[in-house]
Tab-separated table of C-alpha atoms and ligand atoms in Angstrom:
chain	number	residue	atom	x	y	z
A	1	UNK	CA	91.272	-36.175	201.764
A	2	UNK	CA	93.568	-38.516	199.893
A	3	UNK	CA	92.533	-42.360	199.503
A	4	UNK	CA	95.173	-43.198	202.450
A	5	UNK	CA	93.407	-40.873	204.397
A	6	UNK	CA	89.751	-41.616	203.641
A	7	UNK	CA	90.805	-45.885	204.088
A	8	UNK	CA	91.977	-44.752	207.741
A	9	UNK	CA	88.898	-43.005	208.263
A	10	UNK	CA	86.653	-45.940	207.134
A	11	UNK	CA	89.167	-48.198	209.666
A	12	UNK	CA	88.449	-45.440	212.694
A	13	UNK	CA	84.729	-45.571	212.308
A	14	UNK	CA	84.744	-49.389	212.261
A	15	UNK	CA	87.056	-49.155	215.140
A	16	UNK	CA	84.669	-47.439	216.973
A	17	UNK	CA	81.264	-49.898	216.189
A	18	UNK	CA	80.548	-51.432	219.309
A	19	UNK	CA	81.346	-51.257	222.727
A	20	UNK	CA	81.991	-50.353	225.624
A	21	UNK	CA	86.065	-50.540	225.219
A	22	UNK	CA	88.462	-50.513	227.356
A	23	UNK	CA	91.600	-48.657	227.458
A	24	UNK	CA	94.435	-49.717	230.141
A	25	UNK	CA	96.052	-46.430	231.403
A	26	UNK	CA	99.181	-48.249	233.270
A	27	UNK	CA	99.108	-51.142	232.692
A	28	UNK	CA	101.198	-51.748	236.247
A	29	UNK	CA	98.942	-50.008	238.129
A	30	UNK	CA	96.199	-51.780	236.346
A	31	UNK	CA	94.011	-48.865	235.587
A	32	UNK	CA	91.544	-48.783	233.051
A	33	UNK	CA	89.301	-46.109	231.270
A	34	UNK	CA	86.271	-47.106	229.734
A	35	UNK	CA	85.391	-45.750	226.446
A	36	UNK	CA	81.677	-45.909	225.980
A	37	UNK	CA	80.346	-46.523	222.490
A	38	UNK	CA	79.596	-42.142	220.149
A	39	UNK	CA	82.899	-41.428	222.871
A	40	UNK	CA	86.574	-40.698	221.134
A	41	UNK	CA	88.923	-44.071	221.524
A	42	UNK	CA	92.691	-43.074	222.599
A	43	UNK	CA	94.482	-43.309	219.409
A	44	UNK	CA	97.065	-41.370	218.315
A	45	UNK	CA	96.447	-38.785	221.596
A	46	UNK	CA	98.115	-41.374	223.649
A	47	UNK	CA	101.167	-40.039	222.053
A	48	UNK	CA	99.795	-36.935	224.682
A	49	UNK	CA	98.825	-38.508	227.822
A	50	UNK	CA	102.344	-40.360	227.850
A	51	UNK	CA	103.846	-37.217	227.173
A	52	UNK	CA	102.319	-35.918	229.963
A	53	UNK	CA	102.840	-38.735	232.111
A	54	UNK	CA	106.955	-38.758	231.362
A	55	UNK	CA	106.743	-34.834	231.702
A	56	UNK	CA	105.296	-34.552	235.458
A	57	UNK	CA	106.774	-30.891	235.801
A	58	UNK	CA	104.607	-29.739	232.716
A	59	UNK	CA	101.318	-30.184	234.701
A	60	UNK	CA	102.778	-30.630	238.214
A	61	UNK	CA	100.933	-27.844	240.874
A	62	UNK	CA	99.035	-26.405	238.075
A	63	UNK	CA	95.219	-25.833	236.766
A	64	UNK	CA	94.980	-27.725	233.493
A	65	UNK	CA	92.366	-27.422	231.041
A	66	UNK	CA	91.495	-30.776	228.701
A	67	UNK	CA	89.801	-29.122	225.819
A	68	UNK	CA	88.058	-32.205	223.933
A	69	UNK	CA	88.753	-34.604	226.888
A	70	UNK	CA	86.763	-37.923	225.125
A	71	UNK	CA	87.086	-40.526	228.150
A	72	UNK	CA	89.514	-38.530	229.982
A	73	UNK	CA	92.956	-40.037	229.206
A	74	UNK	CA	94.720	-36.584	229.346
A	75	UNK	CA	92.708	-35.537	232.391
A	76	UNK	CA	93.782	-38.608	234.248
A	77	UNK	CA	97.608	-38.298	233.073
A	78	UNK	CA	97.436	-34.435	234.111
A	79	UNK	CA	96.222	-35.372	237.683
A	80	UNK	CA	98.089	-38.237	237.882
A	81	UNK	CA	101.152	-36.059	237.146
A	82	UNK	CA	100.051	-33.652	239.904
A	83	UNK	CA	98.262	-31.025	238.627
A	84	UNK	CA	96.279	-29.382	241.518
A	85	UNK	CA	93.106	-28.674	239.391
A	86	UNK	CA	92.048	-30.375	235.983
A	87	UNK	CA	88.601	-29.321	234.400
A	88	UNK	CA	87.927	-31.610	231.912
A	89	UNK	CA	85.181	-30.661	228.734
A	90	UNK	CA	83.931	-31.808	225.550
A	91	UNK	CA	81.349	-30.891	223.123
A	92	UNK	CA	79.305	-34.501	223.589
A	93	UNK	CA	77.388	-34.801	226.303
A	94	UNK	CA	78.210	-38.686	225.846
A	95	UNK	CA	82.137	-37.815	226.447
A	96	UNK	CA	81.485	-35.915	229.279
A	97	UNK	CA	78.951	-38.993	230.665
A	98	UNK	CA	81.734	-41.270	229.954
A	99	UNK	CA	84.913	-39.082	231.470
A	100	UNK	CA	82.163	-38.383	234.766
A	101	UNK	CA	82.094	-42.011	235.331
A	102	UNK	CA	85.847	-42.270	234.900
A	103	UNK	CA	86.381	-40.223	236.881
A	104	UNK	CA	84.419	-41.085	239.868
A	105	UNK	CA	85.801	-45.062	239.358
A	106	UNK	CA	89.556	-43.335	239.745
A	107	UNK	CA	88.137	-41.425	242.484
A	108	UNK	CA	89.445	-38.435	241.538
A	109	UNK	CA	86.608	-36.335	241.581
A	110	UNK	CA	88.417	-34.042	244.308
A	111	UNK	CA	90.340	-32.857	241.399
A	112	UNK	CA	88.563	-33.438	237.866
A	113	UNK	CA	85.559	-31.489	237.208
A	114	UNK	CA	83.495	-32.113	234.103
A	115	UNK	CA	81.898	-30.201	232.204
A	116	UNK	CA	79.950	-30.287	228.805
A	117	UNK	CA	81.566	-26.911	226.725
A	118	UNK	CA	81.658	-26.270	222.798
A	119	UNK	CA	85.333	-25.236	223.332
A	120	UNK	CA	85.393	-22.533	225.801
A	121	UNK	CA	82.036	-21.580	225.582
A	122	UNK	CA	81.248	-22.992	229.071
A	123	UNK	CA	84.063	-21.354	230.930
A	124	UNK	CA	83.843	-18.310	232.489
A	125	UNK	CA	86.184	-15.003	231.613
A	126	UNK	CA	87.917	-15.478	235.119
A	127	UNK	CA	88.784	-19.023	234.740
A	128	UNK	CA	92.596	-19.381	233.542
A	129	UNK	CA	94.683	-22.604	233.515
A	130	UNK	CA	98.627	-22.882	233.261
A	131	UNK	CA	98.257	-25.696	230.626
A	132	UNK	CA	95.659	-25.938	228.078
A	133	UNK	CA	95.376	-29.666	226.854
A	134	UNK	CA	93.516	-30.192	222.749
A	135	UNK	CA	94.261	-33.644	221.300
A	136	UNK	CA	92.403	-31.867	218.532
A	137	UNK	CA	90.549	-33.750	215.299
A	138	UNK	CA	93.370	-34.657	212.979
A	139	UNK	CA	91.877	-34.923	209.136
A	140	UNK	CA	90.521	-32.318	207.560
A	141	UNK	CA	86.419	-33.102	206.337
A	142	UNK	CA	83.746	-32.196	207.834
A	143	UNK	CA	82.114	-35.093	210.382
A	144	UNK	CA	79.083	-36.986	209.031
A	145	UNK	CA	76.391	-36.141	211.310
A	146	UNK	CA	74.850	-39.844	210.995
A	147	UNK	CA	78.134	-40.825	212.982
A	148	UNK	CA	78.566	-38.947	216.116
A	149	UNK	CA	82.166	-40.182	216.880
A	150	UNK	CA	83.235	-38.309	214.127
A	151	UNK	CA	83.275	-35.121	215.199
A	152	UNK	CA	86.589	-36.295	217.310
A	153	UNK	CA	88.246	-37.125	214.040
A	154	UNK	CA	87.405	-34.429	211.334
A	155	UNK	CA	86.993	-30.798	211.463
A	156	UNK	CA	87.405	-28.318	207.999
A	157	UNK	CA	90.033	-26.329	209.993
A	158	UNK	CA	87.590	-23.970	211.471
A	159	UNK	CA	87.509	-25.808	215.021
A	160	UNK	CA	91.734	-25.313	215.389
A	161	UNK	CA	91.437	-21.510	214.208
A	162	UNK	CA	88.654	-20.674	216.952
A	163	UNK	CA	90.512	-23.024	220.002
A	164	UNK	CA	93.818	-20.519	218.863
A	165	UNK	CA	91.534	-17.215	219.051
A	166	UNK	CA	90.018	-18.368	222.284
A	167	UNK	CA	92.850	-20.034	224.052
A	168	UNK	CA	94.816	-17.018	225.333
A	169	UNK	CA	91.996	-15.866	227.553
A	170	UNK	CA	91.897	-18.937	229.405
A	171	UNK	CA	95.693	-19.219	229.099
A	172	UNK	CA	98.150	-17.366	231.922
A	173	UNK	CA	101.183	-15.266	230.415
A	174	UNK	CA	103.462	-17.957	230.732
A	175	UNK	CA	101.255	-20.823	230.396
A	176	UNK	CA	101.668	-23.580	227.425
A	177	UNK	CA	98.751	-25.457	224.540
A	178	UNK	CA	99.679	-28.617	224.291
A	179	UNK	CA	98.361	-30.196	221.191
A	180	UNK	CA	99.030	-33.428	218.169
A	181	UNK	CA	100.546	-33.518	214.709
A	182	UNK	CA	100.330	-36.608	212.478
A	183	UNK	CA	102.153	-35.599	208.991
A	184	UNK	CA	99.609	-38.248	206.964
A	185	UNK	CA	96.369	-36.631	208.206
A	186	UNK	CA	97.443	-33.315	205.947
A	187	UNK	CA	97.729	-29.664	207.176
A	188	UNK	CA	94.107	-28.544	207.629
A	189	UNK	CA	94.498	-28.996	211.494
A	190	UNK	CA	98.325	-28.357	212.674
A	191	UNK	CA	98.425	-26.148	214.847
A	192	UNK	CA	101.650	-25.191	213.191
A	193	UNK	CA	99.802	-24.056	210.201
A	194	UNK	CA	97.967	-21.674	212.125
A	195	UNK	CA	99.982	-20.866	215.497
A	196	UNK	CA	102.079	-17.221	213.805
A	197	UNK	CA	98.664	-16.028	212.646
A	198	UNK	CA	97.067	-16.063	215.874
A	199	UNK	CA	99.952	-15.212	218.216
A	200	UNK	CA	101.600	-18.592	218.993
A	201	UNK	CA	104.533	-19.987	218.556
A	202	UNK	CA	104.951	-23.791	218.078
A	203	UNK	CA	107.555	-26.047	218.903
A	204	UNK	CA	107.307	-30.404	218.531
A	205	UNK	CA	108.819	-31.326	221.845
A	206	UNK	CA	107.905	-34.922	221.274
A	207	UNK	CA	107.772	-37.598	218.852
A	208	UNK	CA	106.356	-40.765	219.699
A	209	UNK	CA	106.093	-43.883	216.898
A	210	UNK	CA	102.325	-44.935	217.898
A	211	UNK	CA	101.470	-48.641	216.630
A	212	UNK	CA	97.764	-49.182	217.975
A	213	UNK	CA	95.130	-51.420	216.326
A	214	UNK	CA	93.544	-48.671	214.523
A	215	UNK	CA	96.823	-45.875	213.789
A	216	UNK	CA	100.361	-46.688	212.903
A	217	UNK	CA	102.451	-43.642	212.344
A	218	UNK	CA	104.743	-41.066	213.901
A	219	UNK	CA	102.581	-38.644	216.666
A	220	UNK	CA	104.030	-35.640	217.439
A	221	UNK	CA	103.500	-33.501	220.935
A	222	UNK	CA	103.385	-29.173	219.927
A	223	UNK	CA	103.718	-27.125	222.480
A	224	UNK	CA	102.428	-23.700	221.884
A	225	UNK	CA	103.256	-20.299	224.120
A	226	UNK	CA	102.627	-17.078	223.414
A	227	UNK	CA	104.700	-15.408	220.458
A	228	UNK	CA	106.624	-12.605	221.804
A	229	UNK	CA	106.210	-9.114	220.791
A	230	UNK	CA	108.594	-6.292	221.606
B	1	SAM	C1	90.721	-36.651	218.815
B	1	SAM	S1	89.408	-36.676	220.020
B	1	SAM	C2	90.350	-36.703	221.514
B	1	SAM	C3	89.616	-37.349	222.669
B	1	SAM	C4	90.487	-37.602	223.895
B	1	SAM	N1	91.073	-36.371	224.398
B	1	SAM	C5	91.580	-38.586	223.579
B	1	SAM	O1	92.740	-38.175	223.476
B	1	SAM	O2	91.280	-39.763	223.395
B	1	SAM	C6	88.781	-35.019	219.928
B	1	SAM	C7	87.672	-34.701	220.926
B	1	SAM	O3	87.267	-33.339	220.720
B	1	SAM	C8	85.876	-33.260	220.913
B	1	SAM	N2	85.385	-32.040	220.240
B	1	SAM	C9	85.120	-31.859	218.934
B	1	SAM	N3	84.672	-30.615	218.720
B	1	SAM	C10	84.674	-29.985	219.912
B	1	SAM	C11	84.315	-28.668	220.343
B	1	SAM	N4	83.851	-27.760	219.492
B	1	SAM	N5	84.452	-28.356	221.653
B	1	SAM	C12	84.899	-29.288	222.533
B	1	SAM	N6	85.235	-30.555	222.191
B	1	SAM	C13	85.125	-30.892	220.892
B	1	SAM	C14	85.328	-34.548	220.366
B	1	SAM	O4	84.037	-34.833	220.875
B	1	SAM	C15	86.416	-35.547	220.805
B	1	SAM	O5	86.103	-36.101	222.048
């Protein structure tokens, strides 16, 4: 990591001291997530769930898996948007706690279902979604096992190579990954970097100029579908 880099760690993990936090969905509808303290704040992936919430007809009638859902945000936007089915997963138990609650305050428990999963791990062979959803760790470390929240923020690359293996089993033929890019958090996990390699092809269909209390920068949306062969 560079010194940039490292400083905007050091600023996420003091972001995240404390809690419970709030985080307004829409703000005219006056919904709110709560973030509970070792559980993911929406940072740069709100670049996603407004994606998803100005692109209704990406998620609209479909089953859409949230890989790495955190409180939910991307869940909520997906069934907000109409997807019939969302099933929602992280690897913290405390995420899934957190998104659970969520989701039964939003009462939309008819269509969310939680579940804790390291990846796929938790999902069976038959299960296949039309969207895949991974606001994925962004900067390239490993996380510091003293501080829980961190495994939302750093991986060494090896968590984006095994979600690109994995994906396309849970993925139909014409179904799309939709994932984030931030230029300053390096290479080590965009998906671009590693979408030929494992049979993807990726495209940035959105670019949104995020200027939170924590990140300032330009987030990118990559859509992923399967690389053709002939
Ligand atoms: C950048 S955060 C995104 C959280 C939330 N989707 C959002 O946009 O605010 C990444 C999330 O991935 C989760 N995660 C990390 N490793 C994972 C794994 N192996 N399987 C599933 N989830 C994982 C983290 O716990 C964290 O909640």
């Amino acid at each position: 990591l560079t010194d940039a880099q490292r400083q905007q760690i050091a600023r996420q993990i003091e972001y995240h001291s404390g809690g419970p936090y709030c985080h307004v969905l829409d703000t005219s509808a006056g919904l709110e997530v709560t973030v509970e303290p070792n559980v993911m704040r929406p940072m740069s992936s709100v670049a996603l769930s407004q994606w998803i919430a100005n692109n209704p007809w990406s998620v609209s009638g479909r089953v859409v898996i949230d890989i790495g859902t955190g409180c939910g945000i991307q869940a909520f936007e997906a069934a907000r948007a109409g997807a019939d089915r969302v099933i929602a997963s992280d690897i913290s138990d405390e995420a899934c706690r957190c998104t659970t609650q969520n989701v039964e305050r939003l009462d939309l428990a008819s269509r969310i279902e939680v579940r804790v999963s390291d990846l796929f791990e938790a999902y069976q062979s038959s299960e296949v979604s039309d969207v895949i959803v991974f606001a994925q760790p962004l900067f390239g470390d490993d996380p510091l096992p003293e501080i829980p929240v961190t495994v939302g923020m750093l991986d060494s690359g090896q968590l984006i190579a095994r979600f690109l293996a994995a994906a396309g089993r849970h993925l139909s033929m014409r179904g799309l990954i939709l994932m984030v890019g931030w230029d300053f958090a390096g290479t080590v996990n965009d998906p671009r970097g590693y979408a030929s390699s494992t049979g993807w092809a990726a495209d940035v269909v959105g670019r949104t100029a995020v200027n939170g209390p924590c990140q300032v920068g330009d987030i990118e949306v990559i859509r992923l579908i399967r690389k053709r062969t002939y």
